[in-house]
PDB file of C-alpha atoms in Angstrom:
ATOM      1  CA  MET M   1       9.355  55.059  19.280  1.00 45.00           C
ATOM      2  CA  ASN M   2       9.958  58.286  17.428  1.00 43.00           C
ATOM      3  CA  PRO M   3       9.437  57.732  13.697  1.00 40.00           C
ATOM      4  CA  MET M   4      12.729  59.500  13.108  1.00 41.00           C
ATOM      5  CA  GLU M   5      14.464  56.780  15.120  1.00 42.00           C
ATOM      6  CA  GLU M   6      13.003  53.872  13.171  1.00 39.00           C
ATOM      7  CA  PRO M   7      15.499  52.010  10.987  1.00 41.00           C
ATOM      8  CA  ILE M   8      15.358  52.941   7.344  1.00 37.00           C
ATOM      9  CA  LYS M   9      14.025  50.084   5.233  1.00 41.00           C
ATOM     10  CA  LYS M  10      15.932  49.340   2.071  1.00 41.00           C
ATOM     11  CA  PRO M  11      13.852  49.512  -1.109  1.00 41.00           C
ATOM     12  CA  PRO M  12      13.098  46.120  -2.653  1.00 47.00           C
ATOM     13  CA  LYS M  13      15.710  44.973  -5.096  1.00 60.00           C
ATOM     14  CA  LYS M  14      14.560  45.351  -8.679  1.00 70.00           C
ATOM     15  CA  ARG M  15      14.046  42.009 -10.389  1.00 73.00           C
ATOM     16  CA  ARG M  16      16.150  41.498 -13.484  1.00 83.00           C
ATOM     17  CA  PHE M  17      14.624  40.430 -16.783  1.00 81.00           C
ATOM     18  CA  SER M  18      16.402  37.062 -16.578  1.00 82.00           C
ATOM     19  CA  ASP M  19      14.692  36.415 -13.220  1.00 86.00           C
ATOM     20  CA  ASN M  20      11.172  36.828 -14.603  1.00 93.00           C
ATOM     21  CA  ILE M  21       9.048  33.699 -14.276  1.00 95.00           C
ATOM     22  CA  LEU M  22       8.235  33.575 -18.001  1.00 96.00           C
ATOM     23  CA  VAL M  23      11.921  33.762 -18.883  1.00 96.00           C
ATOM     24  CA  LEU M  24      12.665  30.960 -16.422  1.00 97.00           C
ATOM     25  CA  TYR M  25       9.828  28.926 -17.948  1.00 97.00           C
ATOM     26  CA  PHE M  26      11.369  29.433 -21.383  1.00 97.00           C
ATOM     27  CA  LEU M  27      14.795  28.316 -20.155  1.00 97.00           C
ATOM     28  CA  ALA M  28      13.352  25.207 -18.475  1.00 98.00           C
ATOM     29  CA  ILE M  29      11.393  24.212 -21.589  1.00 97.00           C
ATOM     30  CA  LEU M  30      14.496  24.788 -23.700  1.00 97.00           C
ATOM     31  CA  LEU M  31      16.542  22.510 -21.437  1.00 97.00           C
ATOM     32  CA  VAL M  32      13.907  19.770 -21.824  1.00 97.00           C
ATOM     33  CA  ILE M  33      13.552  20.047 -25.611  1.00 95.00           C
ATOM     34  CA  LEU M  34      17.249  20.399 -26.427  1.00 96.00           C
ATOM     35  CA  GLY M  35      18.130  17.797 -23.796  1.00 96.00           C
ATOM     36  CA  GLN M  36      15.827  15.202 -25.350  1.00 91.00           C
ATOM     37  CA  PHE M  37      17.271  15.956 -28.774  1.00 91.00           C
ATOM     38  CA  LEU M  38      20.795  15.560 -27.371  1.00 91.00           C
ATOM     39  CA  GLY M  39      19.771  12.275 -25.761  1.00 89.00           C
ATOM     40  CA  MET M  40      18.666  10.888 -29.108  1.00 82.00           C
ATOM     41  CA  LEU M  41      21.949  11.967 -30.690  1.00 79.00           C
ATOM     42  CA  LEU M  42      24.058  10.310 -28.015  1.00 71.00           C
ATOM     43  CA  GLY M  43      22.771   6.896 -29.070  1.00 60.00           C
ATOM     44  CA  MET M  44      23.782   5.245 -25.796  1.00 53.00           C
ATOM     45  CA  PHE M  45      21.297   2.389 -26.021  1.00 50.00           C
ATOM     46  CA  PRO M  46      21.582  -1.420 -25.516  1.00 49.00           C
ATOM     47  CA  PHE M  47      21.132  -2.796 -29.026  1.00 49.00           C
ATOM     48  CA  MET M  48      21.958  -6.356 -27.897  1.00 47.00           C
ATOM     49  CA  LEU M  49      18.739  -6.639 -25.872  1.00 49.00           C
ATOM     50  CA  SER M  50      15.463  -8.017 -27.218  1.00 55.00           C
ATOM     51  CA  THR M  51      13.298  -5.598 -29.171  1.00 80.00           C
ATOM     52  CA  ASP M  52      10.671  -4.748 -26.532  1.00 86.00           C
ATOM     53  CA  VAL M  53      13.326  -4.146 -23.861  1.00 86.00           C
ATOM     54  CA  MET M  54      15.496  -2.130 -26.241  1.00 86.00           C
ATOM     55  CA  VAL M  55      12.616   0.159 -27.211  1.00 85.00           C
ATOM     56  CA  THR M  56      11.610   0.610 -23.553  1.00 89.00           C
ATOM     57  CA  VAL M  57      15.145   1.435 -22.430  1.00 89.00           C
ATOM     58  CA  THR M  58      15.620   3.811 -25.372  1.00 87.00           C
ATOM     59  CA  MET M  59      12.343   5.566 -24.565  1.00 87.00           C
ATOM     60  CA  TYR M  60      13.481   6.364 -21.027  1.00 92.00           C
ATOM     61  CA  LEU M  61      17.257   6.583 -21.375  1.00 89.00           C
ATOM     62  CA  SER M  62      17.042   9.335 -23.992  1.00 89.00           C
ATOM     63  CA  PHE M  63      16.414  11.693 -21.045  1.00 95.00           C
ATOM     64  CA  ILE M  64      20.104  11.386 -20.221  1.00 94.00           C
ATOM     65  CA  GLY M  65      20.503  14.273 -22.640  1.00 95.00           C
ATOM     66  CA  ILE M  66      18.468  16.485 -20.270  1.00 97.00           C
ATOM     67  CA  TRP M  67      20.789  15.495 -17.421  1.00 97.00           C
ATOM     68  CA  THR M  68      23.870  16.273 -19.518  1.00 96.00           C
ATOM     69  CA  LEU M  69      22.671  19.617 -20.842  1.00 97.00           C
ATOM     70  CA  THR M  70      21.216  20.825 -17.519  1.00 98.00           C
ATOM     71  CA  LEU M  71      24.342  19.972 -15.509  1.00 98.00           C
ATOM     72  CA  LEU M  72      26.514  21.735 -18.078  1.00 97.00           C
ATOM     73  CA  TYR M  73      24.226  24.771 -17.982  1.00 98.00           C
ATOM     74  CA  LEU M  74      24.296  24.918 -14.177  1.00 97.00           C
ATOM     75  CA  ARG M  75      28.040  24.400 -14.045  1.00 97.00           C
ATOM     76  CA  TYR M  76      29.002  27.065 -16.585  1.00 97.00           C
ATOM     77  CA  THR M  77      26.520  29.827 -15.738  1.00 96.00           C
ATOM     78  CA  LYS M  78      27.582  31.758 -12.660  1.00 93.00           C
ATOM     79  CA  LYS M  79      24.051  32.623 -11.566  1.00 93.00           C
ATOM     80  CA  ASN M  80      23.019  28.951 -11.526  1.00 96.00           C
ATOM     81  CA  ARG M  81      26.188  27.267 -10.247  1.00 96.00           C
ATOM     82  CA  GLN M  82      25.001  27.248  -6.630  1.00 96.00           C
ATOM     83  CA  ILE M  83      22.010  25.095  -7.623  1.00 97.00           C
ATOM     84  CA  LEU M  84      24.415  22.175  -8.066  1.00 96.00           C
ATOM     85  CA  GLN M  85      24.505  21.971  -4.258  1.00 95.00           C
ATOM     86  CA  ALA M  86      20.900  20.746  -4.349  1.00 95.00           C
ATOM     87  CA  VAL M  87      21.886  17.826  -6.593  1.00 96.00           C
ATOM     88  CA  GLY M  88      24.772  16.274  -4.656  1.00 92.00           C
ATOM     89  CA  ARG M  89      25.506  14.946  -1.168  1.00 91.00           C
ATOM     90  CA  LYS M  90      26.335  18.391   0.254  1.00 87.00           C
ATOM     91  CA  THR M  91      22.623  18.931   0.817  1.00 92.00           C
ATOM     92  CA  ALA M  92      21.613  17.389   4.153  1.00 91.00           C
ATOM     93  CA  GLY M  93      18.415  15.794   2.829  1.00 95.00           C
ATOM     94  CA  ASN M  94      20.142  14.026  -0.047  1.00 97.00           C
ATOM     95  CA  ASN M  95      20.904  10.761   1.716  1.00 96.00           C
ATOM     96  CA  TRP M  96      20.168   7.050   1.356  1.00 96.00           C
ATOM     97  CA  LYS M  97      17.354   7.226   3.901  1.00 97.00           C
ATOM     98  CA  ASN M  98      15.366   9.749   1.862  1.00 97.00           C
ATOM     99  CA  LEU M  99      16.246   7.968  -1.382  1.00 97.00           C
ATOM    100  CA  LEU M 100      14.691   4.776   0.010  1.00 98.00           C
ATOM    101  CA  LEU M 101      11.764   6.722   1.494  1.00 98.00           C
ATOM    102  CA  GLY M 102      10.987   8.268  -1.882  1.00 98.00           C
ATOM    103  CA  THR M 103      11.175   4.856  -3.563  1.00 98.00           C
ATOM    104  CA  ALA M 104       8.793   3.354  -0.991  1.00 98.00           C
ATOM    105  CA  LEU M 105       6.338   6.248  -1.386  1.00 98.00           C
ATOM    106  CA  GLY M 106       6.371   5.910  -5.170  1.00 98.00           C
ATOM    107  CA  PHE M 107       5.702   2.177  -5.093  1.00 98.00           C
ATOM    108  CA  GLY M 108       3.179   2.465  -2.241  1.00 98.00           C
ATOM    109  CA  LEU M 109       1.058   5.389  -3.472  1.00 98.00           C
ATOM    110  CA  ASN M 110       0.979   4.225  -7.081  1.00 98.00           C
ATOM    111  CA  GLY M 111       0.281   0.663  -5.963  1.00 97.00           C
ATOM    112  CA  LEU M 112      -2.628   1.918  -3.861  1.00 98.00           C
ATOM    113  CA  CYS M 113      -4.139   3.637  -6.904  1.00 97.00           C
ATOM    114  CA  ILE M 114      -3.719   0.507  -9.036  1.00 97.00           C
ATOM    115  CA  LEU M 115      -5.228  -1.647  -6.293  1.00 97.00           C
ATOM    116  CA  ALA M 116      -8.306   0.605  -6.174  1.00 97.00           C
ATOM    117  CA  ALA M 117      -8.764   0.301  -9.946  1.00 97.00           C
ATOM    118  CA  TRP M 118      -8.331  -3.486  -9.780  1.00 97.00           C
ATOM    119  CA  LEU M 119     -10.733  -3.952  -6.863  1.00 97.00           C
ATOM    120  CA  ASP M 120     -13.304  -1.821  -8.690  1.00 96.00           C
ATOM    121  CA  LYS M 121     -12.799  -4.123 -11.704  1.00 96.00           C
ATOM    122  CA  ASP M 122     -11.782  -1.227 -13.926  1.00 97.00           C
ATOM    123  CA  ILE M 123      -8.724  -3.146 -15.110  1.00 96.00           C
ATOM    124  CA  SER M 124      -7.790  -6.779 -15.631  1.00 96.00           C
ATOM    125  CA  LEU M 125      -4.116  -7.771 -15.510  1.00 96.00           C
ATOM    126  CA  TYR M 126      -2.285 -10.902 -16.589  1.00 96.00           C
ATOM    127  CA  TYR M 127       1.312 -12.039 -16.132  1.00 96.00           C
ATOM    128  CA  ASP M 128       3.579 -11.627 -19.164  1.00 93.00           C
ATOM    129  CA  SER M 129       7.251 -12.151 -18.294  1.00 91.00           C
ATOM    130  CA  PHE M 130       9.945 -11.320 -15.781  1.00 93.00           C
ATOM    131  CA  ARG M 131      13.543 -10.947 -16.961  1.00 91.00           C
ATOM    132  CA  PRO M 132      15.769  -9.961 -14.009  1.00 94.00           C
ATOM    133  CA  VAL M 133      18.579  -8.302 -15.983  1.00 92.00           C
ATOM    134  CA  SER M 134      16.188  -6.376 -18.227  1.00 91.00           C
ATOM    135  CA  PHE M 135      14.122  -5.447 -15.154  1.00 94.00           C
ATOM    136  CA  ILE M 136      17.123  -3.823 -13.451  1.00 95.00           C
ATOM    137  CA  ILE M 137      18.343  -2.074 -16.610  1.00 93.00           C
ATOM    138  CA  ILE M 138      14.892  -0.632 -17.262  1.00 95.00           C
ATOM    139  CA  PHE M 139      14.583   0.601 -13.656  1.00 97.00           C
ATOM    140  CA  ILE M 140      17.861   2.496 -14.110  1.00 96.00           C
ATOM    141  CA  ALA M 141      16.558   3.956 -17.371  1.00 95.00           C
ATOM    142  CA  VAL M 142      13.282   5.012 -15.712  1.00 97.00           C
ATOM    143  CA  PHE M 143      15.263   6.641 -12.907  1.00 98.00           C
ATOM    144  CA  VAL M 144      17.256   8.602 -15.497  1.00 97.00           C
ATOM    145  CA  GLN M 145      14.029   9.846 -17.097  1.00 96.00           C
ATOM    146  CA  SER M 146      12.228  10.736 -13.876  1.00 97.00           C
ATOM    147  CA  SER M 147      15.237  12.333 -12.184  1.00 98.00           C
ATOM    148  CA  ALA M 148      15.927  14.412 -15.317  1.00 98.00           C
ATOM    149  CA  GLU M 149      12.459  15.974 -15.030  1.00 97.00           C
ATOM    150  CA  GLU M 150      13.072  16.610 -11.335  1.00 98.00           C
ATOM    151  CA  LEU M 151      16.461  18.170 -12.075  1.00 98.00           C
ATOM    152  CA  VAL M 152      14.822  20.735 -14.360  1.00 98.00           C
ATOM    153  CA  CYS M 153      11.614  21.409 -12.391  1.00 98.00           C
ATOM    154  CA  ARG M 154      12.497  20.891  -8.721  1.00 98.00           C
ATOM    155  CA  GLY M 155      16.190  21.560  -9.219  1.00 97.00           C
ATOM    156  CA  PHE M 156      16.761  24.436 -11.628  1.00 98.00           C
ATOM    157  CA  LEU M 157      13.308  26.056 -11.794  1.00 98.00           C
ATOM    158  CA  TYR M 158      12.338  25.751  -8.122  1.00 98.00           C
ATOM    159  CA  GLN M 159      15.659  27.179  -6.923  1.00 97.00           C
ATOM    160  CA  ARG M 160      15.660  30.043  -9.422  1.00 97.00           C
ATOM    161  CA  LEU M 161      12.089  30.968  -8.506  1.00 97.00           C
ATOM    162  CA  ARG M 162      13.063  30.971  -4.824  1.00 96.00           C
ATOM    163  CA  ARG M 163      15.887  33.390  -5.599  1.00 94.00           C
ATOM    164  CA  SER M 164      13.775  35.629  -7.834  1.00 94.00           C
ATOM    165  CA  TYR M 165      10.565  35.782  -5.812  1.00 93.00           C
ATOM    166  CA  GLN M 166      11.682  34.598  -2.334  1.00 82.00           C
ATOM    167  CA  ASN M 167       8.125  33.498  -1.465  1.00 91.00           C
ATOM    168  CA  PRO M 168       8.243  29.649  -1.320  1.00 95.00           C
ATOM    169  CA  ALA M 169       4.632  29.418  -2.551  1.00 96.00           C
ATOM    170  CA  ILE M 170       5.563  31.015  -5.872  1.00 96.00           C
ATOM    171  CA  ALA M 171       8.417  28.550  -6.371  1.00 97.00           C
ATOM    172  CA  ILE M 172       6.267  25.557  -5.386  1.00 98.00           C
ATOM    173  CA  ILE M 173       3.231  26.477  -7.478  1.00 98.00           C
ATOM    174  CA  GLY M 174       5.290  27.950 -10.312  1.00 97.00           C
ATOM    175  CA  ASN M 175       7.428  24.896 -11.010  1.00 97.00           C
ATOM    176  CA  SER M 176       4.465  22.519 -10.539  1.00 98.00           C
ATOM    177  CA  LEU M 177       2.457  24.484 -13.076  1.00 98.00           C
ATOM    178  CA  LEU M 178       5.209  24.188 -15.672  1.00 97.00           C
ATOM    179  CA  PHE M 179       5.527  20.471 -14.862  1.00 97.00           C
ATOM    180  CA  ALA M 180       1.838  20.080 -15.732  1.00 96.00           C
ATOM    181  CA  ILE M 181       2.190  22.194 -18.876  1.00 95.00           C
ATOM    182  CA  LEU M 182       5.009  19.950 -20.124  1.00 94.00           C
ATOM    183  CA  HIS M 183       2.536  17.033 -20.171  1.00 93.00           C
ATOM    184  CA  LEU M 184      -0.246  18.795 -22.095  1.00 92.00           C
ATOM    185  CA  THR M 185       0.733  17.125 -25.378  1.00 89.00           C
ATOM    186  CA  ASN M 186       0.668  13.585 -23.928  1.00 88.00           C
ATOM    187  CA  GLU M 187      -1.820  11.167 -25.427  1.00 87.00           C
ATOM    188  CA  GLY M 188      -5.174  10.965 -23.628  1.00 86.00           C
ATOM    189  CA  VAL M 189      -4.579  14.040 -21.488  1.00 91.00           C
ATOM    190  CA  THR M 190      -7.609  15.344 -19.538  1.00 91.00           C
ATOM    191  CA  ILE M 191      -8.329  18.060 -16.986  1.00 92.00           C
ATOM    192  CA  LEU M 192      -8.034  15.516 -14.159  1.00 92.00           C
ATOM    193  CA  SER M 193      -4.710  14.213 -15.475  1.00 93.00           C
ATOM    194  CA  VAL M 194      -3.251  17.732 -15.700  1.00 95.00           C
ATOM    195  CA  LEU M 195      -4.495  18.390 -12.169  1.00 96.00           C
ATOM    196  CA  ASN M 196      -2.864  15.123 -11.046  1.00 96.00           C
ATOM    197  CA  ILE M 197       0.498  16.090 -12.496  1.00 96.00           C
ATOM    198  CA  PHE M 198       0.225  19.536 -10.913  1.00 98.00           C
ATOM    199  CA  ILE M 199      -0.559  18.024  -7.482  1.00 98.00           C
ATOM    200  CA  VAL M 200       2.284  15.502  -7.646  1.00 98.00           C
ATOM    201  CA  GLY M 201       4.533  18.426  -8.597  1.00 98.00           C
ATOM    202  CA  ILE M 202       3.438  20.113  -5.354  1.00 98.00           C
ATOM    203  CA  LEU M 203       4.303  16.937  -3.428  1.00 98.00           C
ATOM    204  CA  PHE M 204       7.760  16.721  -5.022  1.00 98.00           C
ATOM    205  CA  SER M 205       8.289  20.414  -4.290  1.00 98.00           C
ATOM    206  CA  PHE M 206       7.395  19.881  -0.620  1.00 98.00           C
ATOM    207  CA  MET M 207      10.143  17.254  -0.463  1.00 98.00           C
ATOM    208  CA  VAL M 208      12.658  19.803  -1.695  1.00 98.00           C
ATOM    209  CA  CYS M 209      11.196  22.674   0.337  1.00 97.00           C
ATOM    210  CA  TYR M 210      10.752  20.952   3.710  1.00 97.00           C
ATOM    211  CA  MET M 211      12.990  17.871   3.528  1.00 97.00           C
ATOM    212  CA  ASP M 212      15.791  19.577   1.580  1.00 97.00           C
ATOM    213  CA  SER M 213      15.881  16.451  -0.579  1.00 98.00           C
ATOM    214  CA  LEU M 214      15.840  16.466  -4.352  1.00 98.00           C
ATOM    215  CA  TRP M 215      16.839  12.801  -4.119  1.00 98.00           C
ATOM    216  CA  CYS M 216      13.583  11.906  -2.370  1.00 98.00           C
ATOM    217  CA  ALA M 217      11.575  13.558  -5.159  1.00 98.00           C
ATOM    218  CA  MET M 218      13.654  11.825  -7.830  1.00 98.00           C
ATOM    219  CA  ALA M 219      13.204   8.421  -6.199  1.00 98.00           C
ATOM    220  CA  MET M 220       9.448   8.762  -5.731  1.00 98.00           C
ATOM    221  CA  HIS M 221       8.997   9.995  -9.297  1.00 98.00           C
ATOM    222  CA  ALA M 222      10.972   7.016 -10.658  1.00 98.00           C
ATOM    223  CA  ALA M 223       9.184   4.438  -8.479  1.00 98.00           C
ATOM    224  CA  TRP M 224       5.765   5.912  -9.358  1.00 98.00           C
ATOM    225  CA  ASN M 225       6.458   5.671 -13.113  1.00 97.00           C
ATOM    226  CA  PHE M 226       8.104   2.259 -12.851  1.00 98.00           C
ATOM    227  CA  THR M 227       5.230   0.739 -10.854  1.00 97.00           C
ATOM    228  CA  GLN M 228       2.465   1.666 -13.279  1.00 96.00           C
ATOM    229  CA  ASN M 229       4.384   1.329 -16.529  1.00 96.00           C
ATOM    230  CA  ILE M 230       6.895  -1.498 -16.063  1.00 97.00           C
ATOM    231  CA  LEU M 231       5.447  -3.607 -13.253  1.00 97.00           C
ATOM    232  CA  PHE M 232       1.772  -3.479 -14.250  1.00 97.00           C
ATOM    233  CA  GLY M 233       1.840  -2.405 -17.910  1.00 96.00           C
ATOM    234  CA  LEU M 234      -0.476   0.571 -17.423  1.00 95.00           C
ATOM    235  CA  PRO M 235      -0.138   3.912 -19.241  1.00 92.00           C
ATOM    236  CA  ASN M 236       2.477   6.264 -17.780  1.00 90.00           C
ATOM    237  CA  SER M 237       1.008   9.707 -18.451  1.00 86.00           C
ATOM    238  CA  GLY M 238      -0.703   8.183 -21.478  1.00 84.00           C
ATOM    239  CA  ILE M 239       2.367   6.262 -22.723  1.00 87.00           C
ATOM    240  CA  VAL M 240       2.430   2.435 -22.669  1.00 89.00           C
ATOM    241  CA  SER M 241       5.764   0.609 -22.416  1.00 91.00           C
ATOM    242  CA  PRO M 242       6.579  -2.201 -24.879  1.00 91.00           C
ATOM    243  CA  TYR M 243       7.906  -4.276 -21.953  1.00 93.00           C
ATOM    244  CA  SER M 244       6.213  -4.923 -18.616  1.00 95.00           C
ATOM    245  CA  VAL M 245       5.984  -7.746 -16.101  1.00 96.00           C
ATOM    246  CA  PHE M 246       2.175  -7.712 -16.129  1.00 97.00           C
ATOM    247  CA  ARG M 247      -0.066  -6.681 -18.988  1.00 95.00           C
ATOM    248  CA  LEU M 248      -3.359  -4.859 -19.118  1.00 95.00           C
ATOM    249  CA  ASP M 249      -6.234  -6.586 -20.864  1.00 93.00           C
ATOM    250  CA  ALA M 250      -7.186  -3.442 -22.760  1.00 88.00           C
ATOM    251  CA  ALA M 251     -10.554  -4.845 -23.848  1.00 90.00           C
ATOM    252  CA  THR M 252     -11.729  -4.998 -20.221  1.00 91.00           C
ATOM    253  CA  ALA M 253     -10.506  -1.528 -19.134  1.00 94.00           C
ATOM    254  CA  ARG M 254     -13.148   1.087 -18.333  1.00 95.00           C
ATOM    255  CA  ASP M 255     -13.271   4.676 -17.164  1.00 95.00           C
ATOM    256  CA  SER M 256     -14.130   5.212 -13.502  1.00 96.00           C
ATOM    257  CA  PHE M 257     -13.170   7.202 -10.410  1.00 96.00           C
ATOM    258  CA  ALA M 258      -9.980   5.079 -10.212  1.00 96.00           C
ATOM    259  CA  TYR M 259      -8.967   4.515 -13.851  1.00 96.00           C
ATOM    260  CA  ASN M 260      -8.891   6.439 -17.107  1.00 94.00           C
ATOM    261  CA  VAL M 261      -8.611   4.368 -20.280  1.00 93.00           C
ATOM    262  CA  GLY M 262      -6.588   6.971 -22.176  1.00 89.00           C
ATOM    263  CA  PHE M 263      -4.244   8.228 -19.436  1.00 93.00           C
ATOM    264  CA  GLY M 264      -4.209   5.503 -16.788  1.00 93.00           C
ATOM    265  CA  ILE M 265      -4.561   5.952 -13.041  1.00 95.00           C
ATOM    266  CA  GLU M 266      -3.070   9.456 -13.207  1.00 93.00           C
ATOM    267  CA  GLY M 267      -6.188  10.787 -14.923  1.00 91.00           C
ATOM    268  CA  THR M 268      -8.523   9.957 -12.043  1.00 95.00           C
ATOM    269  CA  LEU M 269     -10.203  11.563  -9.059  1.00 96.00           C
ATOM    270  CA  PHE M 270      -8.933   8.807  -6.763  1.00 97.00           C
ATOM    271  CA  ALA M 271      -5.279   9.453  -7.642  1.00 97.00           C
ATOM    272  CA  ASP M 272      -5.807  13.189  -7.126  1.00 96.00           C
ATOM    273  CA  ILE M 273      -7.245  12.561  -3.654  1.00 97.00           C
ATOM    274  CA  VAL M 274      -4.384  10.211  -2.732  1.00 98.00           C
ATOM    275  CA  LEU M 275      -1.782  12.785  -3.775  1.00 98.00           C
ATOM    276  CA  ILE M 276      -3.588  15.654  -2.030  1.00 98.00           C
ATOM    277  CA  LEU M 277      -3.612  13.624   1.199  1.00 98.00           C
ATOM    278  CA  ALA M 278       0.102  12.908   0.739  1.00 98.00           C
ATOM    279  CA  CYS M 279       0.755  16.649   0.341  1.00 98.00           C
ATOM    280  CA  VAL M 280      -1.267  17.447   3.468  1.00 98.00           C
ATOM    281  CA  CYS M 281       0.539  14.770   5.487  1.00 98.00           C
ATOM    282  CA  LEU M 282       3.965  16.022   4.428  1.00 98.00           C
ATOM    283  CA  TYR M 283       3.016  19.636   5.158  1.00 97.00           C
ATOM    284  CA  LEU M 284       1.649  18.760   8.625  1.00 98.00           C
ATOM    285  CA  TRP M 285       4.749  16.680   9.359  1.00 97.00           C
ATOM    286  CA  ALA M 286       6.969  19.624   8.424  1.00 97.00           C
ATOM    287  CA  LYS M 287       4.887  21.979  10.572  1.00 96.00           C
ATOM    288  CA  ARG M 288       5.018  19.612  13.543  1.00 96.00           C
ATOM    289  CA  LYS M 289       8.775  19.196  13.197  1.00 95.00           C
ATOM    290  CA  GLY M 290       9.235  22.944  12.832  1.00 95.00           C
ATOM    291  CA  ARG M 291      10.707  22.587   9.366  1.00 95.00           C
ATOM    292  CA  LYS M 292      11.150  25.870   7.522  1.00 94.00           C
ATOM    293  CA  PRO M 293      11.256  26.232   3.738  1.00 94.00           C
ATOM    294  CA  VAL M 294      14.838  25.876   2.515  1.00 93.00           C
ATOM    295  CA  CYS M 295      16.728  26.651  -0.653  1.00 93.00           C
ATOM    296  CA  VAL M 296      20.352  26.775  -1.807  1.00 94.00           C
ATOM    297  CA  TRP M 297      20.406  30.564  -1.419  1.00 90.00           C
ATOM    298  CA  ASP M 298      19.889  30.444   2.374  1.00 82.00           C
TER     299      ASP M 298
END
């Protein structure tokens, strides 16, 4: 073909300052910090419950402020309004099937990690108490907390990075990196625990990217946290819940490939391997099914 007959390529569109990754990081962190502060101000907590349950519910339910602030921000900023499509039922992957799948993956993968630590005798657990009403209320509170983090990282940040940089890898790695950074101040944090949070961020991003399902990521995140913290009384990113069905005999806990005394199972090589395998399986499934990366801007 004659070079003169080739179609003229349009120059790449110049990226605005507000689309820069550091600016988007700043906005996401601001939503988290101000949202948590708003959650504390709302004071929507069950004061009639027993002390340990009340403190546990308060600890998780305060993240409702992040939900409130982020939804308001998305709704009333024109550039972000389209992201709301990724939150509701209009998105094909946001359905009950993927919600249940995410829940099963969260319970299953976290349970596998706990089982490895228990079989290796890194932890010793004993039964404490089971209160059905409190159990359900706390699960709802944990879902609020976990889904709020997903709303900011895999909702707002992932979608904005897809629009700004187009390359799915930048959006996947970029939001996962911030997700890990947000946990740097947690008690007992280590290099392995930061790596774990980064990898699970990749897995959640794959759910949004290839399954078109923020709900699946929200459900897995909630089930993962609930399993280790509420069911088995282990640290959730270094934080121990006042209420749990089982309790850890802290005097018998030891560091190993499957358990970290300060951070829990998330600070271990075994958990990292489990999550990496989960990422690989999801990626290969998407490739086999011919799934292409999706976003709300398509």
